[in-house]
């Protein structure tokens, strides 16, 4: 019976001496409350009562920095929120150098973000999220090493101006859009007037050109007719002209006016005209 009790006590002692550090963790062994050594993942033996094992995860942790206000260079208030990923690189610093290393890291990031945005105007800050992320990553750099932490990634999720500023920006945006719309409308109307005027002018020019072309064509046709007539007359004989003259005299004699003035060279041909012949005979009798 005593043997069994001793065996059980020995087993309980061995169990209390054995500790397991999980994968991707480190163990901090304290002896009588004082740090003595760091152990890796696996089975670890400690002295019961005298020693204590503290486990520290080395896995990556996500963290969110809730919304808080920052004042820009031009005294505008904006609200920002961040997300980040960090991991423990030194379990001793993480556990012993600070009572809350994660909180200290968050405050460090907040302070640097305030400094970065505080040197920017509102419009620059709202349009430079990527630049701010880059500056923030460079600023914190290895500073979190004093907490045994390394920030792997930090990202600004949002930058929002205050409600009053947002309303003012919305009004300004609306005014700008209305101004642009009014300008575009005026430009459209001016363009329409310009095109209409140009179309009318083009129509007037086209009409004038058509009329000028018609006059030109008519003048050319008349000139061609005259040229052909002159050419025909040039080829005609004297007898043709005399016959034409006699025909003209005949037509004139048929009218109400029977006084005809002719050249003396044509008097010998006037006998064929009735009115002229009558006048000629009466004049002859008077002379006799």
CSV table of C-alpha atoms in Angstrom, one decimal:
chain,number,residue,atom,x,y,z
A,1,UNK,CA,0.0,0.0,0.0
A,2,UNK,CA,2.8,2.4,0.9
A,3,UNK,CA,4.5,1.5,-2.4
A,4,UNK,CA,1.5,2.4,-4.4
A,5,UNK,CA,1.2,5.7,-2.6
A,6,UNK,CA,4.9,6.5,-3.3
A,7,UNK,CA,4.5,5.5,-7.0
A,8,UNK,CA,1.5,7.8,-7.3
A,9,UNK,CA,3.3,10.7,-5.6
A,10,UNK,CA,6.3,10.2,-7.9
A,11,UNK,CA,3.9,10.2,-11.0
A,12,UNK,CA,2.2,13.3,-9.7
A,13,UNK,CA,5.6,15.0,-9.2
A,14,UNK,CA,6.7,14.0,-12.7
A,15,UNK,CA,3.5,15.3,-14.2
A,16,UNK,CA,3.9,18.6,-12.3
A,17,UNK,CA,7.5,18.9,-13.7
A,18,UNK,CA,6.4,18.4,-17.3
A,19,UNK,CA,5.1,21.3,-19.3
A,20,UNK,CA,4.4,21.4,-23.1
A,21,UNK,CA,5.1,24.6,-25.1
A,22,UNK,CA,2.9,24.5,-28.2
A,23,UNK,CA,4.1,25.1,-31.8
A,24,UNK,CA,4.9,28.7,-32.7
A,25,UNK,CA,5.2,29.6,-29.0
A,26,UNK,CA,8.0,30.3,-26.6
A,27,UNK,CA,8.2,29.6,-22.9
A,28,UNK,CA,9.6,31.9,-20.2
A,29,UNK,CA,10.7,30.1,-17.2
A,30,UNK,CA,10.7,32.0,-13.9
A,31,UNK,CA,12.5,30.7,-10.8
A,32,UNK,CA,11.1,32.1,-7.6
A,33,UNK,CA,9.5,34.8,-9.6
A,34,UNK,CA,12.6,35.8,-11.5
A,35,UNK,CA,13.2,35.2,-15.2
A,36,UNK,CA,15.8,32.4,-15.7
A,37,UNK,CA,15.6,31.3,-19.3
A,38,UNK,CA,13.6,31.0,-22.6
A,39,UNK,CA,12.6,27.7,-24.0
A,40,UNK,CA,11.3,26.7,-27.5
A,41,UNK,CA,8.2,24.7,-28.4
A,42,UNK,CA,8.2,21.1,-27.0
A,43,UNK,CA,8.4,19.3,-23.7
A,44,UNK,CA,9.9,21.3,-20.9
A,45,UNK,CA,10.8,20.2,-17.4
A,46,UNK,CA,10.5,22.6,-14.5
A,47,UNK,CA,10.9,22.4,-10.7
A,48,UNK,CA,7.4,22.4,-9.2
A,49,UNK,CA,6.5,25.2,-6.8
A,50,UNK,CA,9.9,26.9,-7.4
A,51,UNK,CA,9.6,27.5,-11.1
A,52,UNK,CA,6.8,28.7,-13.3
A,53,UNK,CA,6.4,28.6,-17.1
A,54,UNK,CA,4.8,31.5,-19.1
A,55,UNK,CA,3.8,30.9,-22.7
A,56,UNK,CA,4.1,33.6,-25.3
A,57,UNK,CA,2.6,33.2,-28.8
A,58,UNK,CA,4.8,34.1,-31.8
A,59,UNK,CA,1.9,33.9,-34.3
A,60,UNK,CA,0.7,37.0,-36.2
A,61,UNK,CA,-2.1,39.0,-34.5
A,62,UNK,CA,-4.6,41.3,-36.2
A,63,UNK,CA,-5.5,44.5,-34.3
A,64,UNK,CA,-7.9,47.3,-34.9
A,65,UNK,CA,-7.4,50.9,-33.8
A,66,UNK,CA,-10.9,52.3,-33.4
A,67,UNK,CA,-11.9,55.7,-34.7
A,68,UNK,CA,-10.3,58.8,-33.1
A,69,UNK,CA,-10.0,62.4,-34.1
A,70,UNK,CA,-6.9,64.2,-35.6
A,71,UNK,CA,-6.5,67.9,-36.4
A,72,UNK,CA,-5.0,68.7,-39.8
A,73,UNK,CA,-2.6,71.6,-40.6
A,74,UNK,CA,-5.5,73.9,-41.6
A,75,UNK,CA,-7.3,73.1,-38.3
A,76,UNK,CA,-9.8,70.7,-39.8
A,77,UNK,CA,-11.0,67.7,-37.7
A,78,UNK,CA,-11.0,64.3,-39.3
A,79,UNK,CA,-11.7,60.9,-37.9
A,80,UNK,CA,-9.5,57.9,-38.8
A,81,UNK,CA,-9.4,54.2,-38.0
A,82,UNK,CA,-6.6,51.7,-38.7
A,83,UNK,CA,-6.0,48.0,-38.9
A,84,UNK,CA,-2.7,46.3,-38.5
A,85,UNK,CA,-0.9,43.0,-38.2
A,86,UNK,CA,1.9,42.4,-35.7
A,87,UNK,CA,3.9,39.5,-34.2
A,88,UNK,CA,6.1,39.0,-31.2
A,89,UNK,CA,9.8,38.9,-32.1
A,90,UNK,CA,11.2,38.9,-28.5
A,91,UNK,CA,9.1,37.2,-25.9
A,92,UNK,CA,11.3,38.5,-23.1
A,93,UNK,CA,10.8,42.2,-24.1
A,94,UNK,CA,7.1,41.6,-24.9
A,95,UNK,CA,6.4,40.2,-21.4
A,96,UNK,CA,8.8,41.9,-19.1
A,97,UNK,CA,9.7,45.3,-20.6
A,98,UNK,CA,6.1,46.7,-20.6
A,99,UNK,CA,3.0,46.0,-18.7
A,100,UNK,CA,0.9,46.1,-21.9
A,101,UNK,CA,3.2,46.1,-25.0
A,102,UNK,CA,0.2,45.9,-27.4
A,103,UNK,CA,-1.4,49.1,-26.0
A,104,UNK,CA,2.0,50.9,-26.0
A,105,UNK,CA,2.4,49.9,-29.7
A,106,UNK,CA,-1.0,51.2,-30.5
A,107,UNK,CA,-0.3,54.5,-28.8
A,108,UNK,CA,3.0,54.8,-30.6
A,109,UNK,CA,1.2,54.4,-34.0
A,110,UNK,CA,-1.5,56.8,-33.0
A,111,UNK,CA,1.1,59.5,-32.1
A,112,UNK,CA,3.0,59.1,-35.4
A,113,UNK,CA,-0.2,59.2,-37.4
A,114,UNK,CA,-1.2,62.4,-35.7
A,115,UNK,CA,2.2,63.9,-36.5
A,116,UNK,CA,1.9,62.9,-40.2
A,117,UNK,CA,-1.6,64.1,-40.7
A,118,UNK,CA,-1.0,67.2,-38.6
A,119,UNK,CA,1.5,68.4,-41.2
A,120,UNK,CA,-1.0,68.1,-44.0
A,121,UNK,CA,-3.9,70.1,-45.2
A,122,UNK,CA,-7.3,68.5,-45.2
A,123,UNK,CA,-7.5,68.0,-49.0
A,124,UNK,CA,-4.0,66.6,-49.1
A,125,UNK,CA,-4.8,64.2,-46.2
A,126,UNK,CA,-8.0,62.9,-47.8
A,127,UNK,CA,-6.3,62.2,-51.1
A,128,UNK,CA,-3.1,60.7,-49.8
A,129,UNK,CA,-4.1,57.5,-48.0
A,130,UNK,CA,-1.4,55.4,-49.6
A,131,UNK,CA,1.3,58.0,-49.0
A,132,UNK,CA,0.2,58.2,-45.3
A,133,UNK,CA,0.4,54.4,-45.0
A,134,UNK,CA,3.9,54.5,-46.4
A,135,UNK,CA,5.0,57.3,-44.1
A,136,UNK,CA,3.5,55.6,-41.1
A,137,UNK,CA,5.3,52.3,-41.8
A,138,UNK,CA,8.6,54.1,-42.2
A,139,UNK,CA,8.0,56.2,-39.1
A,140,UNK,CA,7.3,53.3,-36.7
A,141,UNK,CA,10.0,51.2,-38.3
A,142,UNK,CA,12.0,49.4,-35.6
A,143,UNK,CA,10.6,51.6,-32.8
A,144,UNK,CA,8.2,48.8,-31.7
A,145,UNK,CA,11.2,46.6,-31.1
A,146,UNK,CA,11.5,47.9,-27.6
A,147,UNK,CA,8.2,46.1,-26.9
A,148,UNK,CA,9.4,42.9,-28.6
A,149,UNK,CA,6.9,43.5,-31.4
A,150,UNK,CA,7.2,44.0,-35.1
A,151,UNK,CA,4.4,45.6,-37.1
A,152,UNK,CA,4.1,43.6,-40.4
A,153,UNK,CA,1.3,45.7,-41.9
A,154,UNK,CA,-0.6,48.9,-41.1
A,155,UNK,CA,-3.4,50.3,-43.1
A,156,UNK,CA,-5.7,53.3,-42.8
A,157,UNK,CA,-9.2,52.1,-43.3
A,158,UNK,CA,-10.9,55.5,-43.5
A,159,UNK,CA,-10.3,59.2,-43.2
A,160,UNK,CA,-13.5,61.1,-42.6
A,161,UNK,CA,-13.9,64.8,-42.1
A,162,UNK,CA,-16.3,66.1,-39.4
A,163,UNK,CA,-20.0,66.4,-40.1
A,164,UNK,CA,-19.8,70.2,-40.5
A,165,UNK,CA,-16.9,70.0,-42.9
A,166,UNK,CA,-18.6,67.2,-44.8
A,167,UNK,CA,-21.7,69.3,-45.3
A,168,UNK,CA,-19.6,72.2,-46.4
A,169,UNK,CA,-17.7,70.0,-48.9
A,170,UNK,CA,-21.0,68.6,-50.2
A,171,UNK,CA,-22.3,72.1,-50.8
A,172,UNK,CA,-19.1,73.1,-52.5
A,173,UNK,CA,-19.2,70.0,-54.6
A,174,UNK,CA,-22.8,70.7,-55.6
A,175,UNK,CA,-21.9,74.3,-56.5
A,176,UNK,CA,-19.0,73.2,-58.5
A,177,UNK,CA,-21.1,70.7,-60.4
A,178,UNK,CA,-23.8,73.3,-61.1
A,179,UNK,CA,-21.2,75.7,-62.3
A,180,UNK,CA,-19.7,73.1,-64.6
A,181,UNK,CA,-23.2,72.2,-65.9
A,182,UNK,CA,-24.0,75.9,-66.5
A,183,UNK,CA,-20.7,76.4,-68.3
A,184,UNK,CA,-21.3,73.3,-70.5
A,185,UNK,CA,-24.8,74.4,-71.2
A,186,UNK,CA,-23.6,77.9,-72.2
A,187,UNK,CA,-20.8,76.4,-74.3
A,188,UNK,CA,-23.4,74.1,-76.0
A,189,UNK,CA,-25.7,77.0,-76.8
A,190,UNK,CA,-22.9,79.1,-78.1
A,191,UNK,CA,-21.7,76.2,-80.2
A,192,UNK,CA,-25.2,75.6,-81.5
A,193,UNK,CA,-25.5,79.3,-82.4
A,194,UNK,CA,-22.1,79.2,-84.1
A,195,UNK,CA,-23.1,76.1,-86.1
A,196,UNK,CA,-26.5,77.6,-87.1
A,197,UNK,CA,-24.9,80.9,-88.2
A,198,UNK,CA,-22.3,79.0,-90.1
A,199,UNK,CA,-25.0,76.9,-91.8
A,200,UNK,CA,-26.9,80.0,-92.8
A,201,UNK,CA,-23.8,81.7,-94.1
A,202,UNK,CA,-22.8,78.6,-96.0
A,203,UNK,CA,-26.3,78.5,-97.5
A,204,UNK,CA,-26.2,82.1,-98.5
A,205,UNK,CA,-22.7,81.6,-100.0
A,206,UNK,CA,-23.9,78.5,-101.8
A,207,UNK,CA,-27.0,80.4,-103.2
A,208,UNK,CA,-24.8,83.3,-104.3
A,209,UNK,CA,-22.4,81.0,-105.9
A,210,UNK,CA,-25.2,79.2,-107.7
A,211,UNK,CA,-26.7,82.5,-109.0
A,212,UNK,CA,-23.2,83.7,-110.1
A,213,UNK,CA,-22.7,80.4,-111.8
A,214,UNK,CA,-26.1,80.7,-113.5
A,215,UNK,CA,-25.3,84.3,-114.7
A,216,UNK,CA,-21.9,83.2,-115.9
A,217,UNK,CA,-23.5,80.3,-117.8
A,218,UNK,CA,-26.1,82.5,-119.3
A,219,UNK,CA,-23.5,85.1,-120.3
A,220,UNK,CA,-21.3,82.4,-121.8
A,221,UNK,CA,-24.3,81.1,-123.7
A,222,UNK,CA,-25.2,84.6,-125.0
A,223,UNK,CA,-21.6,85.2,-125.9
A,224,UNK,CA,-21.5,81.9,-127.7
A,225,UNK,CA,-24.8,82.8,-129.6
A,226,UNK,CA,-23.3,86.1,-130.6
A,227,UNK,CA,-20.1,84.5,-131.7
A,228,UNK,CA,-22.0,82.0,-133.8
A,229,UNK,CA,-24.2,84.8,-135.3
A,230,UNK,CA,-21.2,86.9,-136.1
A,231,UNK,CA,-19.5,83.9,-137.7
A,232,UNK,CA,-22.6,83.2,-139.8
A,233,UNK,CA,-22.9,86.9,-140.8
A,234,UNK,CA,-19.3,87.0,-141.7
A,235,UNK,CA,-19.9,84.1,-144.2
A,236,UNK,CA,-23.1,85.6,-145.6
A,237,UNK,CA,-23.1,87.5,-149.1
A,238,UNK,CA,-24.2,91.1,-149.7
A,239,UNK,CA,-27.4,89.8,-151.4
A,240,UNK,CA,-28.4,88.1,-148.2
A,241,UNK,CA,-28.2,91.4,-146.3
A,242,UNK,CA,-30.1,93.2,-149.1
A,243,UNK,CA,-32.9,90.7,-149.0
A,244,UNK,CA,-33.1,90.9,-145.2
A,245,UNK,CA,-33.3,94.7,-145.5
A,246,UNK,CA,-36.1,94.5,-148.0
A,247,UNK,CA,-38.0,92.0,-145.8
A,248,UNK,CA,-37.6,94.4,-142.9
A,249,UNK,CA,-38.9,97.3,-145.0
A,250,UNK,CA,-41.9,95.2,-146.1
A,251,UNK,CA,-42.8,94.5,-142.5
A,252,UNK,CA,-42.4,98.1,-141.5
A,253,UNK,CA,-44.6,99.2,-144.4
A,254,UNK,CA,-47.4,97.0,-143.2
A,255,UNK,CA,-47.6,98.9,-139.9
A,256,UNK,CA,-49.3,102.2,-139.1
A,257,UNK,CA,-46.2,104.3,-139.7
A,258,UNK,CA,-45.2,104.5,-143.4
A,259,UNK,CA,-42.3,107.0,-143.0
A,260,UNK,CA,-39.1,105.1,-143.5
A,261,UNK,CA,-35.6,106.7,-143.5
A,262,UNK,CA,-33.1,104.7,-145.5
A,263,UNK,CA,-29.7,105.2,-146.9
A,264,UNK,CA,-29.5,106.6,-150.5
A,265,UNK,CA,-27.6,103.6,-151.6
A,266,UNK,CA,-30.7,101.5,-151.0
A,267,UNK,CA,-33.2,103.7,-152.8
A,268,UNK,CA,-33.1,101.5,-155.9
A,269,UNK,CA,-34.4,98.6,-153.9
A,270,UNK,CA,-37.3,100.4,-152.3
A,271,UNK,CA,-39.7,99.8,-155.2
A,272,UNK,CA,-40.7,96.5,-153.8
A,273,UNK,CA,-42.1,98.2,-150.7
A,274,UNK,CA,-45.7,99.5,-151.3
A,275,UNK,CA,-45.6,102.5,-149.0
A,276,UNK,CA,-42.2,103.5,-150.3
A,277,UNK,CA,-43.2,103.1,-153.9
A,278,UNK,CA,-46.2,105.3,-153.4
A,279,UNK,CA,-44.2,108.0,-151.8
A,280,UNK,CA,-41.6,107.7,-154.6
A,281,UNK,CA,-44.2,108.0,-157.4
A,282,UNK,CA,-45.9,111.0,-155.7
A,283,UNK,CA,-42.5,112.8,-155.4
A,284,UNK,CA,-41.8,112.1,-159.1
A,285,UNK,CA,-45.1,113.6,-160.2
A,286,UNK,CA,-44.4,116.8,-158.2
A,287,UNK,CA,-41.0,117.1,-159.8
A,288,UNK,CA,-42.5,116.8,-163.3
